[in-house]
Coordinates of N, CA and C in Angstrom, one line a residue:
M1 N -11.6 3.0 7.8 CA -11.7 3.2 6.3 C -10.8 2.2 5.6
T2 N -11.4 1.4 4.8 CA -10.6 0.4 4.1 C -10.1 0.9 2.7
I3 N -8.9 0.5 2.3 CA -8.4 1.0 1.0 C -9.1 0.1 -0.1
L4 N -9.9 0.8 -0.9 CA -10.5 0.1 -2.0 C -9.7 0.2 -3.3
G5 N -8.9 1.3 -3.4 CA -8.1 1.5 -4.6 C -6.8 2.2 -4.3
L6 N -5.7 1.8 -4.9 CA -4.4 2.5 -4.7 C -3.8 2.6 -6.1
Q7 N -3.5 3.8 -6.5 CA -2.9 4.1 -7.8 C -1.5 4.7 -7.6
L8 N -0.5 4.1 -8.1 CA 0.9 4.5 -8.0 C 1.6 4.6 -9.4
S9 N 2.7 5.3 -9.4 CA 3.5 5.5 -10.6 C 4.7 4.6 -10.7
T10 N 5.1 4.3 -12.0 CA 6.3 3.4 -12.1 C 7.0 3.8 -13.4
H11 N 8.3 3.6 -13.5 CA 9.1 3.7 -14.7 C 9.2 2.3 -15.4
L12 N 8.7 1.3 -14.8 CA 8.9 -0.1 -15.3 C 7.5 -0.8 -15.4
L13 N 6.7 -0.3 -16.2 CA 5.3 -0.7 -16.3 C 5.2 -2.2 -16.7
D14 N 5.9 -2.6 -17.8 CA 5.8 -4.0 -18.3 C 6.4 -5.0 -17.2
E15 N 7.5 -4.6 -16.6 CA 8.1 -5.4 -15.6 C 7.2 -5.6 -14.4
L16 N 6.5 -4.6 -14.0 CA 5.6 -4.7 -12.8 C 4.4 -5.5 -13.2
K17 N 3.9 -5.3 -14.4 CA 2.8 -6.2 -14.8 C 3.1 -7.6 -14.7
A18 N 4.3 -8.0 -15.2 CA 4.7 -9.4 -15.1 C 4.9 -9.9 -13.7
F19 N 5.4 -9.0 -12.8 CA 5.6 -9.4 -11.4 C 4.3 -9.6 -10.7
Y20 N 3.4 -8.7 -10.8 CA 2.2 -8.8 -10.0 C 1.2 -9.9 -10.6
V21 N 1.2 -10.1 -11.9 CA 0.3 -11.1 -12.5 C 1.0 -12.5 -12.5
D22 N 2.2 -12.6 -12.8 CA 2.9 -13.9 -12.9 C 3.5 -14.4 -11.6
T23 N 4.2 -13.5 -10.9 CA 4.9 -13.9 -9.7 C 3.9 -13.9 -8.5
L24 N 3.2 -12.8 -8.3 CA 2.3 -12.7 -7.2 C 0.9 -13.3 -7.5
T25 N 0.7 -13.6 -8.8 CA -0.5 -14.3 -9.3 C -1.8 -13.5 -8.9
L26 N -1.7 -12.2 -9.0 CA -2.9 -11.4 -8.8 C -3.7 -11.2 -10.1
P27 N -5.0 -11.4 -10.1 CA -5.7 -11.3 -11.4 C -5.6 -9.9 -12.0
L28 N -5.4 -9.9 -13.3 CA -5.3 -8.7 -14.1 C -6.7 -8.1 -14.2
A29 N -7.0 -6.9 -13.7 CA -8.3 -6.4 -13.8 C -8.5 -5.5 -15.0
E30 N -7.5 -4.8 -15.4 CA -7.6 -3.9 -16.5 C -6.3 -3.5 -17.1
E31 N -6.2 -3.3 -18.4 CA -4.9 -2.9 -19.0 C -5.3 -1.8 -20.1
R32 N -4.6 -0.7 -20.0 CA -4.7 0.4 -20.9 C -3.4 0.8 -21.3
E33 N -3.3 1.7 -22.4 CA -2.0 2.2 -22.7 C -1.5 3.1 -21.6
G34 N -0.4 2.8 -21.0 CA 0.2 3.5 -20.0 C -0.2 3.2 -18.6
S35 N -1.0 2.1 -18.4 CA -1.4 1.7 -17.1 C -1.9 0.2 -17.1
F36 N -2.0 -0.4 -15.9 CA -2.6 -1.6 -15.7 C -3.1 -1.7 -14.3
A37 N -4.1 -2.6 -14.0 CA -4.6 -2.8 -12.7 C -4.8 -4.2 -12.3
V38 N -4.5 -4.6 -11.1 CA -4.7 -6.0 -10.6 C -5.6 -5.9 -9.4
E39 N -6.3 -7.1 -9.2 CA -7.2 -7.2 -8.1 C -6.4 -7.8 -6.9
A40 N -6.3 -7.1 -5.8 CA -5.7 -7.6 -4.6 C -6.7 -7.8 -3.5
G41 N -7.5 -8.8 -3.6 CA -8.6 -9.1 -2.7 C -9.7 -8.1 -3.0
T42 N -10.0 -7.3 -2.0 CA -11.0 -6.2 -2.1 C -10.5 -4.9 -2.6
S43 N -9.2 -4.8 -2.8 CA -8.5 -3.6 -3.3 C -8.1 -3.8 -4.7
K44 N -8.1 -2.6 -5.4 CA -7.6 -2.6 -6.8 C -6.3 -1.8 -6.7
L45 N -5.2 -2.5 -7.2 CA -3.9 -1.8 -7.3 C -3.6 -1.4 -8.7
V46 N -3.3 -0.2 -8.9 CA -3.1 0.4 -10.3 C -1.7 1.0 -10.4
F47 N -1.1 0.7 -11.5 CA 0.2 1.3 -11.8 C 0.1 2.1 -13.1
E48 N 0.6 3.3 -13.1 CA 0.6 4.1 -14.4 C 2.0 4.6 -14.7
V49 N 2.3 4.9 -15.9 CA 3.6 5.3 -16.3 C 4.0 6.6 -15.6
A50 N 5.2 6.6 -15.1 CA 5.6 7.8 -14.3 C 6.1 8.9 -15.2
E51 N 6.2 10.1 -14.6 CA 6.7 11.2 -15.3 C 8.1 10.9 -15.8
P52 N 8.5 11.5 -17.0 CA 9.9 11.2 -17.5 C 11.0 11.5 -16.5
D53 N 12.0 10.7 -16.5 CA 13.2 10.9 -15.7 C 12.9 10.8 -14.2
T54 N 11.9 10.0 -13.8 CA 11.6 9.7 -12.4 C 11.6 8.2 -12.3
R55 N 12.0 7.7 -11.1 CA 12.0 6.3 -10.8 C 11.3 6.1 -9.5
P56 N 10.0 6.2 -9.5 CA 9.2 6.1 -8.2 C 9.4 4.8 -7.5
S57 N 9.4 4.8 -6.2 CA 9.3 3.6 -5.4 C 8.5 3.9 -4.1
Y58 N 7.8 2.9 -3.6 CA 6.8 3.1 -2.5 C 7.0 2.0 -1.5
Y59 N 6.3 2.2 -0.4 CA 6.1 1.1 0.6 C 4.6 0.9 0.7
F60 N 4.2 -0.4 0.6 CA 2.8 -0.7 0.9 C 2.7 -2.2 1.4
G61 N 1.6 -2.5 2.0 CA 1.5 -3.9 2.6 C 0.1 -4.5 2.2
F62 N 0.2 -5.8 2.0 CA -1.1 -6.6 1.8 C -1.4 -7.3 3.1
H63 N -2.7 -7.3 3.4 CA -3.2 -8.2 4.5 C -3.4 -9.6 3.9
V64 N -2.9 -10.6 4.6 CA -3.0 -12.0 4.2 C -3.7 -12.8 5.3
S65 N -4.6 -13.7 4.9 CA -5.3 -14.5 5.9 C -4.3 -15.2 6.8
Q66 N -4.5 -15.0 8.1 CA -3.6 -15.5 9.1 C -3.5 -17.1 9.0
N67 N -4.7 -17.7 8.7 CA -4.7 -19.1 8.7 C -3.8 -19.7 7.6
H68 N -3.6 -18.9 6.5 CA -2.8 -19.4 5.4 C -1.4 -18.7 5.3
F69 N -1.1 -17.9 6.3 CA 0.1 -17.0 6.2 C 1.4 -17.9 6.0
D70 N 1.6 -18.9 6.9 CA 2.8 -19.7 6.8 C 3.0 -20.3 5.5
S71 N 1.9 -20.9 5.0 CA 2.0 -21.6 3.7 C 2.2 -20.6 2.5
V72 N 1.6 -19.5 2.6 CA 1.8 -18.4 1.6 C 3.2 -17.9 1.6
T73 N 3.8 -17.7 2.8 CA 5.2 -17.2 2.8 C 6.2 -18.2 2.3
R74 N 5.9 -19.5 2.6 CA 6.8 -20.6 2.1 C 6.7 -20.6 0.5
R75 N 5.5 -20.5 0.0 CA 5.4 -20.5 -1.5 C 6.1 -19.3 -2.1
L76 N 5.9 -18.1 -1.4 CA 6.5 -16.9 -1.9 C 8.0 -17.0 -1.9
S77 N 8.6 -17.6 -0.8 CA 10.0 -17.6 -0.7 C 10.7 -18.5 -1.8
Q78 N 9.9 -19.3 -2.4 CA 10.4 -20.1 -3.6 C 10.4 -19.3 -4.9
R79 N 9.8 -18.2 -4.9 CA 9.7 -17.4 -6.1 C 10.6 -16.2 -6.1
L80 N 10.9 -15.6 -4.9 CA 11.7 -14.4 -4.8 C 12.3 -14.2 -3.4
P81 N 13.3 -13.4 -3.2 CA 13.9 -13.3 -1.9 C 13.0 -12.5 -1.0
L82 N 13.0 -12.9 0.3 CA 12.3 -12.2 1.4 C 13.2 -11.4 2.2
H83 N 12.8 -10.2 2.7 CA 13.7 -9.3 3.4 C 13.2 -9.0 4.8
Q84 N 14.1 -8.4 5.6 CA 13.7 -7.8 6.9 C 13.7 -6.3 6.8
P85 N 12.8 -5.6 7.6 CA 12.8 -4.2 7.6 C 14.1 -3.6 8.3
S86 N 14.4 -2.4 8.0 CA 15.6 -1.7 8.6 C 15.5 -1.6 10.1
G87 N 16.5 -1.2 10.7 CA 16.5 -1.0 12.2 C 15.5 0.0 12.7
D88 N 15.1 0.9 11.8 CA 14.0 1.9 12.2 C 12.7 1.2 12.4
G89 N 12.5 0.1 11.7 CA 11.2 -0.6 11.9 C 10.1 0.0 11.0
L90 N 9.0 -0.8 10.9 CA 7.9 -0.3 10.2 C 6.6 -0.5 11.0
G91 N 6.7 -0.3 12.3 CA 5.6 -0.3 13.2 C 4.9 -1.6 13.4
K92 N 3.6 -1.6 13.6 CA 2.9 -2.8 14.0 C 3.1 -3.9 13.0
S93 N 3.2 -3.6 11.7 CA 3.3 -4.7 10.8 C 4.5 -5.6 11.1
A94 N 5.7 -4.9 11.5 CA 6.9 -5.7 11.8 C 6.7 -6.6 13.0
S95 N 5.9 -6.1 14.0 CA 5.7 -6.9 15.2 C 4.8 -8.1 15.0
R96 N 4.1 -8.1 13.8 CA 3.1 -9.2 13.5 C 3.8 -10.2 12.6
N97 N 5.1 -10.3 12.6 CA 5.8 -11.2 11.8 C 5.5 -11.1 10.3
A98 N 5.4 -9.9 9.9 CA 5.2 -9.6 8.4 C 6.5 -10.0 7.7
V99 N 6.4 -10.4 6.5 CA 7.5 -10.6 5.6 C 7.5 -9.6 4.5
F100 N 8.7 -9.3 4.0 CA 8.9 -8.2 3.0 C 9.6 -8.7 1.8
C101 N 9.2 -8.1 0.6 CA 9.8 -8.4 -0.6 C 9.8 -7.1 -1.4
S102 N 10.5 -7.2 -2.6 CA 10.6 -6.0 -3.4 C 10.2 -6.4 -4.8
D103 N 9.6 -5.5 -5.6 CA 9.3 -5.8 -7.0 C 10.4 -5.2 -7.9
P104 N 10.3 -5.3 -9.2 CA 11.4 -4.8 -10.0 C 11.7 -3.3 -9.9
A105 N 10.7 -2.5 -9.5 CA 10.9 -1.1 -9.4 C 11.4 -0.7 -8.0
Q106 N 11.7 -1.7 -7.2 CA 12.1 -1.5 -5.8 C 11.1 -1.0 -4.9
N107 N 9.8 -1.2 -5.2 CA 8.7 -1.0 -4.3 C 8.9 -2.0 -3.2
V108 N 8.8 -1.6 -1.9 CA 8.8 -2.5 -0.8 C 7.4 -3.0 -0.5
I109 N 7.2 -4.3 -0.4 CA 5.9 -4.9 -0.2 C 5.9 -5.7 1.1
A110 N 5.0 -5.5 2.0 CA 4.8 -6.3 3.2 C 3.7 -7.2 3.0
L111 N 3.8 -8.5 3.4 CA 2.7 -9.4 3.6 C 2.5 -9.5 5.1
I112 N 1.3 -9.1 5.5 CA 1.0 -8.9 6.9 C -0.2 -9.9 7.3
P113 N 0.1 -10.8 8.3 CA -1.0 -11.7 8.7 C -2.1 -11.0 9.3
S114 N -3.3 -11.3 8.9 CA -4.5 -10.7 9.4 C -5.5 -11.7 10.0
A115 N -6.0 -11.5 11.2 CA -7.0 -12.4 11.8 C -8.4 -12.0 11.4
A116 N -8.6 -11.0 10.6 CA -10.0 -10.6 10.2 C -10.5 -11.6 9.3
P117 N -11.8 -11.9 9.3 CA -12.5 -12.8 8.4 C -12.3 -12.3 7.0
R118 N -12.1 -13.3 6.1 CA -11.9 -12.9 4.7 C -13.2 -12.3 4.1
D119 N -13.2 -11.2 3.5 CA -14.3 -10.5 2.9 C -14.8 -11.4 1.7
L120 N -16.1 -11.6 1.8 CA -16.7 -12.5 0.7 C -16.7 -11.8 -0.6
Q121 N -16.5 -10.5 -0.7 CA -16.4 -9.8 -1.9 C -15.0 -9.8 -2.5
A122 N -14.0 -10.3 -1.7 CA -12.6 -10.3 -2.2 C -12.4 -11.2 -3.4
V123 N -11.7 -10.7 -4.4 CA -11.4 -11.5 -5.6 C -10.3 -12.5 -5.2
A124 N -10.5 -13.8 -5.5 CA -9.6 -14.8 -5.1 C -8.3 -14.7 -5.7
N125 N -7.2 -15.1 -5.0 CA -5.9 -15.1 -5.5 C -5.1 -16.2 -4.8
Q126 N -4.0 -16.7 -5.4 CA -3.3 -17.8 -4.8 C -2.6 -17.5 -3.5
L127 N -2.3 -16.2 -3.3 CA -1.6 -15.8 -2.0 C -2.5 -15.4 -0.9
E128 N -3.8 -15.6 -1.1 CA -4.8 -15.3 -0.1 C -4.7 -13.9 0.4
I129 N -4.4 -13.0 -0.5 CA -4.4 -11.5 -0.2 C -5.8 -11.0 0.0
D130 N -6.0 -10.4 1.1 CA -7.4 -9.8 1.4 C -7.6 -8.4 0.9
R131 N -6.5 -7.6 1.0 CA -6.6 -6.2 0.6 C -5.3 -5.5 0.8
V132 N -5.2 -4.3 0.2 CA -4.1 -3.4 0.6 C -4.4 -2.8 2.0
G133 N -3.6 -3.1 3.0 CA -3.9 -2.7 4.3 C -2.9 -1.7 4.9
E134 N -1.8 -1.4 4.2 CA -0.8 -0.6 4.8 C -0.1 0.2 3.7
L135 N 0.2 1.5 4.0 CA 0.8 2.4 3.0 C 1.7 3.4 3.6
G136 N 2.9 3.5 3.1 CA 3.8 4.6 3.5 C 3.6 5.9 2.8
L137 N 3.5 7.0 3.6 CA 3.4 8.3 3.1 C 4.6 9.1 3.5
V138 N 5.4 9.6 2.5 CA 6.6 10.3 2.7 C 6.3 11.8 2.8
V139 N 6.6 12.4 3.9 CA 6.2 13.8 4.1 C 7.4 14.6 4.8
E140 N 7.4 15.9 4.5 CA 8.5 16.7 5.1 C 8.3 16.9 6.6
D141 N 7.0 17.1 7.0 CA 6.7 17.3 8.4 C 5.8 16.2 8.9
V142 N 6.4 15.2 9.5 CA 5.6 14.0 10.0 C 4.6 14.4 11.0
Q143 N 4.9 15.2 12.0 CA 3.9 15.5 13.0 C 2.8 16.4 12.5
N144 N 3.0 17.3 11.6 CA 1.9 18.0 11.0 C 1.0 17.1 10.3
M145 N 1.5 16.2 9.5 CA 0.6 15.3 8.7 C -0.1 14.3 9.7
R146 N 0.5 13.9 10.8 CA -0.1 13.1 11.8 C -1.4 13.8 12.3
Q147 N -1.2 15.1 12.6 CA -2.4 15.8 13.2 C -3.5 16.0 12.2
Q148 N -3.1 16.2 10.9 CA -4.1 16.3 9.8 C -4.9 15.0 9.7
L149 N -4.2 13.9 9.6 CA -4.9 12.6 9.4 C -5.7 12.2 10.6
E150 N -5.3 12.5 11.8 CA -6.1 12.3 13.0 C -7.4 13.1 13.0
T151 N -7.3 14.3 12.6 CA -8.4 15.2 12.6 C -9.4 14.9 11.4
R152 N -8.8 14.8 10.2 CA -9.6 14.7 9.0 C -10.2 13.3 8.7
L153 N -9.4 12.2 9.1 CA -9.8 10.9 8.8 C -10.1 10.0 10.0
G154 N -9.8 10.5 11.2 CA -10.1 9.8 12.5 C -9.1 8.7 12.8
F155 N -7.9 8.7 12.2 CA -6.9 7.7 12.5 C -6.3 8.0 13.9
T156 N -5.8 6.9 14.5 CA -5.1 7.0 15.8 C -3.6 6.8 15.6
S157 N -2.8 7.6 16.2 CA -1.4 7.6 16.0 C -0.7 6.8 17.1
Y158 N 0.4 6.2 16.8 CA 1.2 5.4 17.7 C 2.7 5.7 17.5
P159 N 3.5 6.0 18.5 CA 4.9 6.3 18.3 C 5.6 5.0 17.8
M160 N 6.7 5.3 17.1 CA 7.6 4.2 16.6 C 9.0 4.3 17.1
T161 N 9.7 3.2 17.1 CA 11.0 3.2 17.7 C 12.0 4.1 17.0
S162 N 11.8 4.4 15.8 CA 12.8 5.2 15.0 C 12.8 6.6 15.5
G163 N 11.7 7.1 16.0 CA 11.6 8.5 16.4 C 11.3 9.5 15.2
T164 N 11.6 9.1 14.0 CA 11.3 9.9 12.9 C 10.0 9.5 12.1
R165 N 9.4 8.4 12.5 CA 8.2 7.9 11.8 C 7.1 7.9 12.8
V166 N 5.9 7.9 12.2 CA 4.6 7.8 13.0 C 3.7 6.8 12.3
E167 N 3.1 6.0 13.1 CA 2.1 5.0 12.6 C 0.7 5.5 12.9
L168 N -0.1 5.5 11.9 CA -1.5 5.8 12.2 C -2.4 4.6 11.7
R169 N -3.4 4.3 12.6 CA -4.2 3.1 12.3 C -5.7 3.4 12.6
N170 N -6.5 2.6 11.8 CA -7.9 2.4 12.2 C -8.1 0.9 12.2
A171 N -9.3 0.5 12.1 CA -9.6 -1.0 12.2 C -9.0 -1.8 11.1
T172 N -8.9 -1.2 9.9 CA -8.5 -2.0 8.7 C -7.2 -1.5 8.0
T173 N -6.8 -0.2 8.3 CA -5.8 0.4 7.5 C -4.7 1.0 8.3
T174 N -3.5 1.0 7.9 CA -2.4 1.6 8.6 C -1.6 2.5 7.6
F175 N -1.3 3.7 8.0 CA -0.4 4.6 7.3 C 0.9 4.7 8.1
I176 N 2.0 4.6 7.4 CA 3.3 4.9 8.1 C 3.8 6.2 7.5
L177 N 3.9 7.2 8.3 CA 4.4 8.5 7.9 C 5.9 8.5 8.1
M178 N 6.7 8.9 7.1 CA 8.1 8.8 7.2 C 8.7 10.0 6.4
P179 N 9.9 10.5 6.9 CA 10.5 11.6 6.1 C 11.2 11.1 4.9
P180 N 11.6 12.0 4.0 CA 12.4 11.7 2.9 C 13.8 11.2 3.3
G181 N 14.4 10.4 2.5 CA 15.8 10.1 2.7 C 16.1 8.9 3.6
E182 N 15.1 8.1 4.0 CA 15.3 7.0 4.8 C 15.3 5.7 4.0
T183 N 15.9 4.6 4.5 CA 15.8 3.3 3.9 C 14.8 2.5 4.7
I184 N 14.2 1.5 4.0 CA 13.2 0.7 4.6 C 13.7 -0.7 4.9
L185 N 14.5 -1.3 4.0 CA 15.0 -2.6 4.2 C 16.5 -2.6 4.7
Q186 N 16.9 -3.6 5.4 CA 18.2 -3.7 6.0 C 19.3 -3.8 4.9
N187 N 18.9 -4.3 3.7 CA 19.9 -4.5 2.7 C 20.0 -3.2 1.8
G188 N 19.4 -2.1 2.3 CA 19.5 -0.9 1.6 C 18.3 -0.6 0.7
G189 N 18.6 -0.4 -0.6 CA 17.5 -0.1 -1.5 C 17.3 1.4 -1.6
P190 N 16.3 1.9 -2.3 CA 16.1 3.3 -2.6 C 15.8 4.0 -1.3
K191 N 16.1 5.3 -1.3 CA 15.7 6.2 -0.2 C 14.2 6.6 -0.4
T192 N 13.5 6.8 0.7 CA 12.2 7.2 0.7 C 12.1 8.6 0.0
A193 N 11.1 8.8 -0.8 CA 10.9 10.1 -1.5 C 9.5 10.3 -1.8
I194 N 9.1 11.5 -2.3 CA 7.7 11.8 -2.5 C 7.4 11.6 -4.0
Y195 N 6.4 10.7 -4.2 CA 5.9 10.4 -5.5 C 4.4 10.3 -5.5
P196 N 3.7 10.5 -6.7 CA 2.2 10.6 -6.7 C 1.5 9.3 -6.1
I197 N 0.5 9.6 -5.4 CA -0.4 8.5 -4.9 C -1.9 9.0 -5.0
I198 N -2.7 8.1 -5.5 CA -4.1 8.3 -5.5 C -4.7 7.1 -4.8
M199 N -5.5 7.3 -3.7 CA -6.1 6.2 -3.0 C -7.6 6.4 -2.9
T200 N -8.4 5.4 -2.9 CA -9.8 5.4 -2.6 C -10.1 4.7 -1.3
L201 N -10.7 5.3 -0.4 CA -11.0 4.8 0.9 C -12.5 4.6 1.1
A202 N -13.0 3.5 1.6 CA -14.4 3.3 1.9 C -14.9 4.2 3.0
G203 N -16.0 4.9 2.8 CA -16.6 5.7 3.8 C -18.1 5.9 3.7
N204 N -18.6 6.9 4.3 CA -20.1 7.1 4.2 C -20.4 8.5 3.6
I205 N -19.4 9.1 2.9 CA -19.6 10.3 2.2 C -18.8 10.2 0.9
N206 N -19.1 11.1 -0.1 CA -18.2 11.1 -1.3 C -17.4 12.4 -1.2
A207 N -16.1 12.3 -1.3 CA -15.3 13.5 -1.2 C -13.9 13.2 -1.8
V208 N -13.3 14.2 -2.4 CA -11.9 14.1 -2.8 C -11.1 15.2 -2.1
D209 N -10.0 14.7 -1.5 CA -9.2 15.6 -0.7 C -7.7 15.5 -1.2
R210 N -7.0 16.5 -1.0 CA -5.5 16.5 -1.3 C -4.8 16.8 0.0
L211 N -3.7 16.1 0.3 CA -2.9 16.3 1.5 C -1.9 17.4 1.3
D212 N -2.2 18.6 1.8 CA -1.4 19.8 1.6 C -1.0 19.9 0.1
D213 N 0.3 20.2 -0.1 CA 0.7 20.4 -1.5 C 1.4 19.1 -2.1
Y214 N 1.3 18.0 -1.3 CA 1.8 16.8 -1.8 C 1.0 16.2 -2.9
P215 N 1.6 15.4 -3.8 CA 0.8 14.7 -4.9 C 0.1 13.5 -4.4
Y216 N -0.6 13.7 -3.2 CA -1.4 12.6 -2.6 C -2.8 13.0 -2.6
F217 N -3.6 12.2 -3.3 CA -5.1 12.5 -3.4 C -5.8 11.3 -2.7
I218 N -6.8 11.7 -1.9 CA -7.7 10.7 -1.2 C -9.1 10.9 -1.7
H219 N -9.6 9.8 -2.2 CA -11.1 9.8 -2.6 C -11.8 9.0 -1.6
I220 N -12.7 9.6 -0.8 CA -13.5 8.9 0.1 C -14.8 8.6 -0.6
A221 N -15.1 7.3 -0.7 CA -16.2 6.8 -1.5 C -17.3 6.3 -0.6
D222 N -18.5 6.8 -0.7 CA -19.7 6.3 0.0 C -20.1 5.0 -0.6
I223 N -19.9 3.9 0.1 CA -20.2 2.6 -0.5 C -21.4 2.0 0.2
S224 N -22.2 2.8 1.0 CA -23.3 2.3 1.7 C -24.4 1.7 0.8
D225 N -24.5 2.3 -0.4 CA -25.5 1.8 -1.4 C -24.9 1.5 -2.7
V226 N -23.6 1.5 -2.8 CA -23.0 1.4 -4.2 C -22.1 0.1 -4.2
P227 N -22.4 -0.8 -5.1 CA -21.7 -2.1 -5.1 C -20.2 -1.9 -5.6
G228 N -19.9 -0.9 -6.4 CA -18.5 -0.8 -6.9 C -18.1 0.6 -6.9
V229 N -16.8 0.9 -6.8 CA -16.3 2.2 -6.7 C -15.1 2.3 -7.7
Q230 N -15.0 3.4 -8.4 CA -14.0 3.7 -9.3 C -12.9 4.5 -8.6
L231 N -11.6 4.4 -9.1 CA -10.6 5.2 -8.5 C -10.8 6.6 -8.9
A232 N -10.5 7.5 -8.0 CA -10.6 9.0 -8.3 C -9.5 9.4 -9.2
T233 N -9.7 10.5 -9.9 CA -8.7 11.1 -10.7 C -8.6 12.6 -10.3
P234 N -7.5 13.1 -9.9 CA -7.4 14.5 -9.4 C -7.7 15.5 -10.5
V235 N -8.3 16.6 -10.1 CA -8.7 17.6 -11.0 C -8.0 18.9 -10.7

């Protein structure tokens, strides 16, 4: 299941718009009062204004064409600092020489080299980003959520060196399950916490699901005969 859309919350909407459009040079897809969207290859990344008195931060990763990865990371290093993950690691992405950066809201972003052929439907961008391919889900009970995602979405789990995190993968997408209160980068940064997420995954049925009582909504979109898919809105 490929991530077609990812909607996150932020307390720094204008700053993030400038970062993703100007620094990461992702095409602006849509802008409305209280939200904006950029095209990240075949994925649409949406940020909306967060609830008052909250400062959301997330972990997610972009797949980048392996053939261009070195040149992309060199260009990116001239625009902003690059980081290493914490000692707990971030699973397979870290072992593939991913590089990490942070946006103004302290979202941690991984650039992950991918050997998969570039999708012809991907919207072009200067960093050769193919899609959103990795996402951190912060949950109180990591093992319970692992079992749910294995059963409901068919992901395969892999142990991680930290002992507190679990990596789930399919052919195109990775979820990192992690408990609250952990740090991702070696230089510190915000602690992992639970904030709203809406994601759209490509599939062969149409369904909207919520992960337990978490503010995590998954829209599985049947794209077999549909050229475009809209982000789901929870009801």
